[in-house]
PDB file of C-alpha atoms in Angstrom:
ATOM      1  CA  UNK A   1      17.859   4.933   0.680  1.00 73.00           C
ATOM      2  CA  UNK A   2      19.712   3.758  -3.070  1.00 90.00           C
ATOM      3  CA  UNK A   3      18.172   0.657  -3.016  1.00 94.00           C
ATOM      4  CA  UNK A   4      14.718   2.255  -2.823  1.00 94.00           C
ATOM      5  CA  UNK A   5      15.380   4.709  -5.601  1.00 94.00           C
ATOM      6  CA  UNK A   6      16.643   1.758  -7.644  1.00 93.00           C
ATOM      7  CA  UNK A   7      13.556   0.205  -7.198  1.00 93.00           C
ATOM      8  CA  UNK A   8      11.552   3.128  -6.937  1.00 93.00           C
ATOM      9  CA  UNK A   9       9.919   2.951  -3.887  1.00 95.00           C
ATOM     10  CA  UNK A  10      11.919   6.113  -2.587  1.00 95.00           C
ATOM     11  CA  UNK A  11       9.291   8.733  -3.403  1.00 94.00           C
ATOM     12  CA  UNK A  12       6.777   7.034  -1.855  1.00 93.00           C
ATOM     13  CA  UNK A  13       8.386   6.408   1.200  1.00 94.00           C
ATOM     14  CA  UNK A  14       9.176  10.570   1.518  1.00 94.00           C
ATOM     15  CA  UNK A  15       5.776  11.036   0.541  1.00 92.00           C
ATOM     16  CA  UNK A  16       4.061   8.555   3.162  1.00 90.00           C
ATOM     17  CA  UNK A  17       6.331  10.700   5.618  1.00 89.00           C
ATOM     18  CA  UNK A  18       3.569  13.406   5.573  1.00 88.00           C
ATOM     19  CA  UNK A  19       0.569  13.655   6.954  1.00 84.00           C
ATOM     20  CA  UNK A  20      -2.672  14.964   5.937  1.00 81.00           C
ATOM     21  CA  UNK A  21      -6.475  15.609   6.291  1.00 85.00           C
ATOM     22  CA  UNK A  22      -9.116  14.000   4.419  1.00 79.00           C
ATOM     23  CA  UNK A  23     -12.416  16.172   3.832  1.00 84.00           C
ATOM     24  CA  UNK A  24     -14.877  13.041   4.931  1.00 79.00           C
ATOM     25  CA  UNK A  25     -17.724  14.960   3.558  1.00 84.00           C
ATOM     26  CA  UNK A  26     -16.765  15.673   0.306  1.00 88.00           C
ATOM     27  CA  UNK A  27     -15.308  11.646  -0.115  1.00 82.00           C
ATOM     28  CA  UNK A  28     -18.845  11.111   0.447  1.00 81.00           C
ATOM     29  CA  UNK A  29     -20.264  13.108  -1.713  1.00 86.00           C
ATOM     30  CA  UNK A  30     -17.882  12.120  -4.534  1.00 88.00           C
ATOM     31  CA  UNK A  31     -18.658   8.289  -4.028  1.00 87.00           C
ATOM     32  CA  UNK A  32     -22.046   9.196  -5.337  1.00 88.00           C
ATOM     33  CA  UNK A  33     -20.700   9.255  -8.983  1.00 93.00           C
ATOM     34  CA  UNK A  34     -18.723   6.599  -8.677  1.00 94.00           C
ATOM     35  CA  UNK A  35     -19.674   3.372 -10.611  1.00 94.00           C
ATOM     36  CA  UNK A  36     -18.202   0.073  -9.214  1.00 92.00           C
ATOM     37  CA  UNK A  37     -18.792  -1.677 -12.948  1.00 92.00           C
ATOM     38  CA  UNK A  38     -16.426   0.591 -14.725  1.00 94.00           C
ATOM     39  CA  UNK A  39     -14.789   2.054 -11.810  1.00 94.00           C
ATOM     40  CA  UNK A  40     -15.042   5.618 -13.192  1.00 96.00           C
ATOM     41  CA  UNK A  41     -16.649   8.778 -11.430  1.00 96.00           C
ATOM     42  CA  UNK A  42     -19.503   9.520 -13.890  1.00 95.00           C
ATOM     43  CA  UNK A  43     -19.618  13.070 -14.060  1.00 93.00           C
ATOM     44  CA  UNK A  44     -21.692  15.670 -16.420  1.00 93.00           C
ATOM     45  CA  UNK A  45     -18.797  16.108 -18.344  1.00 94.00           C
ATOM     46  CA  UNK A  46     -18.005  12.433 -19.276  1.00 95.00           C
ATOM     47  CA  UNK A  47     -16.598   9.364 -17.222  1.00 96.00           C
ATOM     48  CA  UNK A  48     -13.175  10.167 -15.228  1.00 96.00           C
ATOM     49  CA  UNK A  49     -11.139   7.617 -13.543  1.00 95.00           C
ATOM     50  CA  UNK A  50      -7.112   7.214 -11.965  1.00 94.00           C
ATOM     51  CA  UNK A  51      -5.243   5.166 -14.061  1.00 95.00           C
ATOM     52  CA  UNK A  52      -1.696   3.514 -13.614  1.00 94.00           C
ATOM     53  CA  UNK A  53      -0.418   6.718 -15.022  1.00 95.00           C
ATOM     54  CA  UNK A  54      -2.000   9.108 -12.724  1.00 96.00           C
ATOM     55  CA  UNK A  55      -0.560   6.509  -9.746  1.00 95.00           C
ATOM     56  CA  UNK A  56       2.802   6.638 -11.146  1.00 94.00           C
ATOM     57  CA  UNK A  57       2.833  10.402 -11.222  1.00 95.00           C
ATOM     58  CA  UNK A  58       1.552  10.804  -7.823  1.00 93.00           C
ATOM     59  CA  UNK A  59       3.292   8.198  -6.180  1.00 92.00           C
ATOM     60  CA  UNK A  60       6.781   8.026  -7.628  1.00 93.00           C
ATOM     61  CA  UNK A  61       5.677   4.094  -8.044  1.00 93.00           C
ATOM     62  CA  UNK A  62       7.270   2.993 -12.186  1.00 91.00           C
ATOM     63  CA  UNK A  63       4.316   1.702 -13.788  1.00 89.00           C
ATOM     64  CA  UNK A  64       6.284  -0.878 -16.251  1.00 86.00           C
ATOM     65  CA  UNK A  65       8.310  -3.520 -14.310  1.00 83.00           C
ATOM     66  CA  UNK A  66       8.299  -6.966 -12.936  1.00 74.00           C
ATOM     67  CA  UNK A  67       4.769  -8.000 -12.470  1.00 73.00           C
ATOM     68  CA  UNK A  68       3.572  -9.513  -9.373  1.00 72.00           C
ATOM     69  CA  UNK A  69       2.014 -13.144  -9.517  1.00 66.00           C
ATOM     70  CA  UNK A  70       0.769 -15.640  -7.333  1.00 59.00           C
ATOM     71  CA  UNK A  71       4.437 -17.575  -7.938  1.00 58.00           C
ATOM     72  CA  UNK A  72       6.619 -14.242  -7.564  1.00 61.00           C
ATOM     73  CA  UNK A  73       9.192 -15.479  -5.381  1.00 65.00           C
ATOM     74  CA  UNK A  74      12.390 -14.123  -3.805  1.00 67.00           C
ATOM     75  CA  UNK A  75      15.192 -15.954  -6.216  1.00 66.00           C
ATOM     76  CA  UNK A  76      17.667 -16.029  -2.961  1.00 70.00           C
ATOM     77  CA  UNK A  77      17.553 -18.663  -0.705  1.00 68.00           C
ATOM     78  CA  UNK A  78      18.459 -16.445   2.158  1.00 75.00           C
ATOM     79  CA  UNK A  79      16.006 -17.303   5.746  1.00 77.00           C
ATOM     80  CA  UNK A  80      14.744 -13.986   7.405  1.00 83.00           C
ATOM     81  CA  UNK A  81      13.697 -13.968  10.843  1.00 86.00           C
ATOM     82  CA  UNK A  82      10.880 -11.517  11.111  1.00 86.00           C
ATOM     83  CA  UNK A  83       9.023 -12.080  14.488  1.00 87.00           C
ATOM     84  CA  UNK A  84       5.258 -12.139  13.730  1.00 84.00           C
ATOM     85  CA  UNK A  85       4.044 -13.233  16.452  1.00 86.00           C
ATOM     86  CA  UNK A  86       2.277 -10.202  17.016  1.00 86.00           C
ATOM     87  CA  UNK A  87       0.716  -8.065  14.076  1.00 86.00           C
ATOM     88  CA  UNK A  88      -0.154  -4.696  15.584  1.00 85.00           C
ATOM     89  CA  UNK A  89       1.436  -2.057  14.323  1.00 85.00           C
ATOM     90  CA  UNK A  90       2.931  -0.882  17.948  1.00 88.00           C
ATOM     91  CA  UNK A  91       4.245  -4.418  18.665  1.00 90.00           C
ATOM     92  CA  UNK A  92       5.316  -5.724  15.513  1.00 90.00           C
ATOM     93  CA  UNK A  93       7.450  -2.347  15.720  1.00 89.00           C
ATOM     94  CA  UNK A  94       8.736  -3.655  19.278  1.00 90.00           C
ATOM     95  CA  UNK A  95       8.992  -7.111  18.263  1.00 89.00           C
ATOM     96  CA  UNK A  96      11.489  -6.160  15.003  1.00 91.00           C
ATOM     97  CA  UNK A  97      13.623  -3.221  16.006  1.00 86.00           C
ATOM     98  CA  UNK A  98      17.523  -3.353  16.419  1.00 78.00           C
ATOM     99  CA  UNK A  99      19.165  -1.952  19.106  1.00 77.00           C
ATOM    100  CA  UNK A 100      19.913   2.243  18.477  1.00 78.00           C
ATOM    101  CA  UNK A 101      23.179   2.355  17.699  1.00 78.00           C
ATOM    102  CA  UNK A 102      23.181  -1.078  15.591  1.00 80.00           C
ATOM    103  CA  UNK A 103      23.365  -0.764  11.452  1.00 89.00           C
ATOM    104  CA  UNK A 104      19.816  -1.875   9.892  1.00 88.00           C
ATOM    105  CA  UNK A 105      19.950  -5.321   9.519  1.00 89.00           C
ATOM    106  CA  UNK A 106      18.121  -7.052   6.737  1.00 91.00           C
ATOM    107  CA  UNK A 107      15.150  -8.231   8.917  1.00 91.00           C
ATOM    108  CA  UNK A 108      14.760  -4.628  10.260  1.00 93.00           C
ATOM    109  CA  UNK A 109      14.888  -3.279   6.388  1.00 94.00           C
ATOM    110  CA  UNK A 110      12.246  -6.456   5.184  1.00 94.00           C
ATOM    111  CA  UNK A 111      10.031  -5.584   9.122  1.00 94.00           C
ATOM    112  CA  UNK A 112       9.804  -1.884   7.760  1.00 94.00           C
ATOM    113  CA  UNK A 113       8.947  -2.589   4.389  1.00 95.00           C
ATOM    114  CA  UNK A 114       5.998  -5.188   5.483  1.00 94.00           C
ATOM    115  CA  UNK A 115       4.894  -2.189   7.631  1.00 92.00           C
ATOM    116  CA  UNK A 116       5.251   0.221   5.062  1.00 93.00           C
ATOM    117  CA  UNK A 117       3.487  -2.010   2.789  1.00 93.00           C
ATOM    118  CA  UNK A 118       0.855  -2.679   5.104  1.00 90.00           C
ATOM    119  CA  UNK A 119       0.261   0.490   6.823  1.00 86.00           C
ATOM    120  CA  UNK A 120       1.083   3.351   3.910  1.00 84.00           C
ATOM    121  CA  UNK A 121       0.757   1.502   0.929  1.00 87.00           C
ATOM    122  CA  UNK A 122      -2.017  -0.567   0.939  1.00 87.00           C
ATOM    123  CA  UNK A 123      -3.473   0.796   4.192  1.00 82.00           C
ATOM    124  CA  UNK A 124      -5.043  -2.358   5.860  1.00 76.00           C
ATOM    125  CA  UNK A 125      -8.045  -1.403   7.876  1.00 72.00           C
ATOM    126  CA  UNK A 126      -6.998  -4.087  10.986  1.00 77.00           C
ATOM    127  CA  UNK A 127      -4.734  -1.655  11.634  1.00 78.00           C
ATOM    128  CA  UNK A 128      -2.336  -4.557  11.962  1.00 87.00           C
ATOM    129  CA  UNK A 129       0.507  -5.754   9.305  1.00 90.00           C
ATOM    130  CA  UNK A 130      -0.454  -7.815   6.786  1.00 90.00           C
ATOM    131  CA  UNK A 131       1.481 -10.893   6.769  1.00 90.00           C
ATOM    132  CA  UNK A 132       0.586 -11.945   3.270  1.00 89.00           C
ATOM    133  CA  UNK A 133       2.933  -8.859   2.178  1.00 90.00           C
ATOM    134  CA  UNK A 134       5.826 -10.763   3.680  1.00 91.00           C
ATOM    135  CA  UNK A 135       6.979 -12.066   0.048  1.00 90.00           C
ATOM    136  CA  UNK A 136       6.533  -8.773  -1.470  1.00 91.00           C
ATOM    137  CA  UNK A 137       8.697  -7.162   1.371  1.00 93.00           C
ATOM    138  CA  UNK A 138      11.429  -9.427   1.214  1.00 92.00           C
ATOM    139  CA  UNK A 139      11.410  -9.507  -2.742  1.00 90.00           C
ATOM    140  CA  UNK A 140      11.651  -5.394  -2.109  1.00 93.00           C
ATOM    141  CA  UNK A 141      14.744  -5.369   0.223  1.00 93.00           C
ATOM    142  CA  UNK A 142      16.420  -8.130  -2.185  1.00 91.00           C
ATOM    143  CA  UNK A 143      16.225  -5.256  -4.647  1.00 91.00           C
ATOM    144  CA  UNK A 144      13.614  -6.367  -6.863  1.00 89.00           C
ATOM    145  CA  UNK A 145      11.531  -4.069  -9.285  1.00 89.00           C
ATOM    146  CA  UNK A 146       8.178  -5.160  -8.742  1.00 90.00           C
ATOM    147  CA  UNK A 147       4.810  -3.289 -10.258  1.00 89.00           C
ATOM    148  CA  UNK A 148       3.189  -1.849  -6.857  1.00 92.00           C
ATOM    149  CA  UNK A 149       1.392   0.920  -9.026  1.00 93.00           C
ATOM    150  CA  UNK A 150      -1.007  -2.268 -10.524  1.00 92.00           C
ATOM    151  CA  UNK A 151      -1.581  -3.533  -7.144  1.00 90.00           C
ATOM    152  CA  UNK A 152      -2.047   0.061  -5.926  1.00 92.00           C
ATOM    153  CA  UNK A 153      -4.794   1.199  -8.186  1.00 94.00           C
ATOM    154  CA  UNK A 154      -6.270  -1.962  -7.535  1.00 92.00           C
ATOM    155  CA  UNK A 155      -6.652  -1.616  -4.062  1.00 90.00           C
ATOM    156  CA  UNK A 156      -8.146   1.761  -4.958  1.00 91.00           C
ATOM    157  CA  UNK A 157     -10.425   0.573  -6.747  1.00 93.00           C
ATOM    158  CA  UNK A 158     -11.588  -2.175  -4.126  1.00 90.00           C
ATOM    159  CA  UNK A 159     -11.779   0.258  -1.701  1.00 87.00           C
ATOM    160  CA  UNK A 160     -13.761   2.520  -3.512  1.00 90.00           C
ATOM    161  CA  UNK A 161     -16.470   0.105  -4.573  1.00 90.00           C
ATOM    162  CA  UNK A 162     -16.453  -0.797  -1.328  1.00 87.00           C
ATOM    163  CA  UNK A 163     -16.697   2.497   1.100  1.00 85.00           C
ATOM    164  CA  UNK A 164     -19.133   2.918  -2.493  1.00 87.00           C
ATOM    165  CA  UNK A 165     -21.419   0.149  -1.240  1.00 85.00           C
ATOM    166  CA  UNK A 166     -21.314   1.311   2.210  1.00 82.00           C
ATOM    167  CA  UNK A 167     -22.497   4.624   1.540  1.00 78.00           C
ATOM    168  CA  UNK A 168     -25.320   3.476  -1.001  1.00 78.00           C
ATOM    169  CA  UNK A 169     -26.493   1.475   1.918  1.00 79.00           C
ATOM    170  CA  UNK A 170     -26.367   4.129   4.699  1.00 72.00           C
ATOM    171  CA  UNK A 171     -23.837   2.186   6.860  1.00 71.00           C
ATOM    172  CA  UNK A 172     -21.544   3.809   8.992  1.00 68.00           C
ATOM    173  CA  UNK A 173     -18.443   3.484   7.811  1.00 63.00           C
ATOM    174  CA  UNK A 174     -15.938   3.104  10.911  1.00 62.00           C
ATOM    175  CA  UNK A 175     -12.615   2.276   9.486  1.00 59.00           C
ATOM    176  CA  UNK A 176     -11.204   2.543   5.852  1.00 60.00           C
ATOM    177  CA  UNK A 177      -9.003   0.586   4.115  1.00 56.00           C
ATOM    178  CA  UNK A 178      -6.545   1.024   0.808  1.00 53.00           C
ATOM    179  CA  UNK A 179      -5.249   3.678  -0.315  1.00 56.00           C
ATOM    180  CA  UNK A 180      -7.606   6.746  -0.632  1.00 52.00           C
TER     181      UNK A 180
END
């Protein structure tokens, strides 16, 4: 827990332990005001949108820490053994959990963070662990302070764009990804 507080993800992990109910009719109605080009809701009172500071206030993710680039990598040369042979949530958890009485290993910690990033933070539509998030999970487990707030906001915008396109095309929305 101390590590999670140091790197700024503790609050969001605590928030993610709660469940919530989405009013899908209200969400669908609100999306009619969403503009994909400016990532804003157009209302009679002007344009409004979520910002990086909103994400920081709601999630507790720090907005001004190390940027995540495609070249951002783990600084240690440690090899981890995360079982990604099956990426459905249930099998991933079963394949990567340790014994009940054992101390949480580095591999288990990384597996938890990978699950959390996929299922809670970025809400993978495929209902599977997104292996592409493994480098992020490793860096977080190693104590790197990464700017997840920017990724969260970008995923929110992309998800709103995608859902809006479906709603306007009168297509059925079966499974939504992203932090909506």
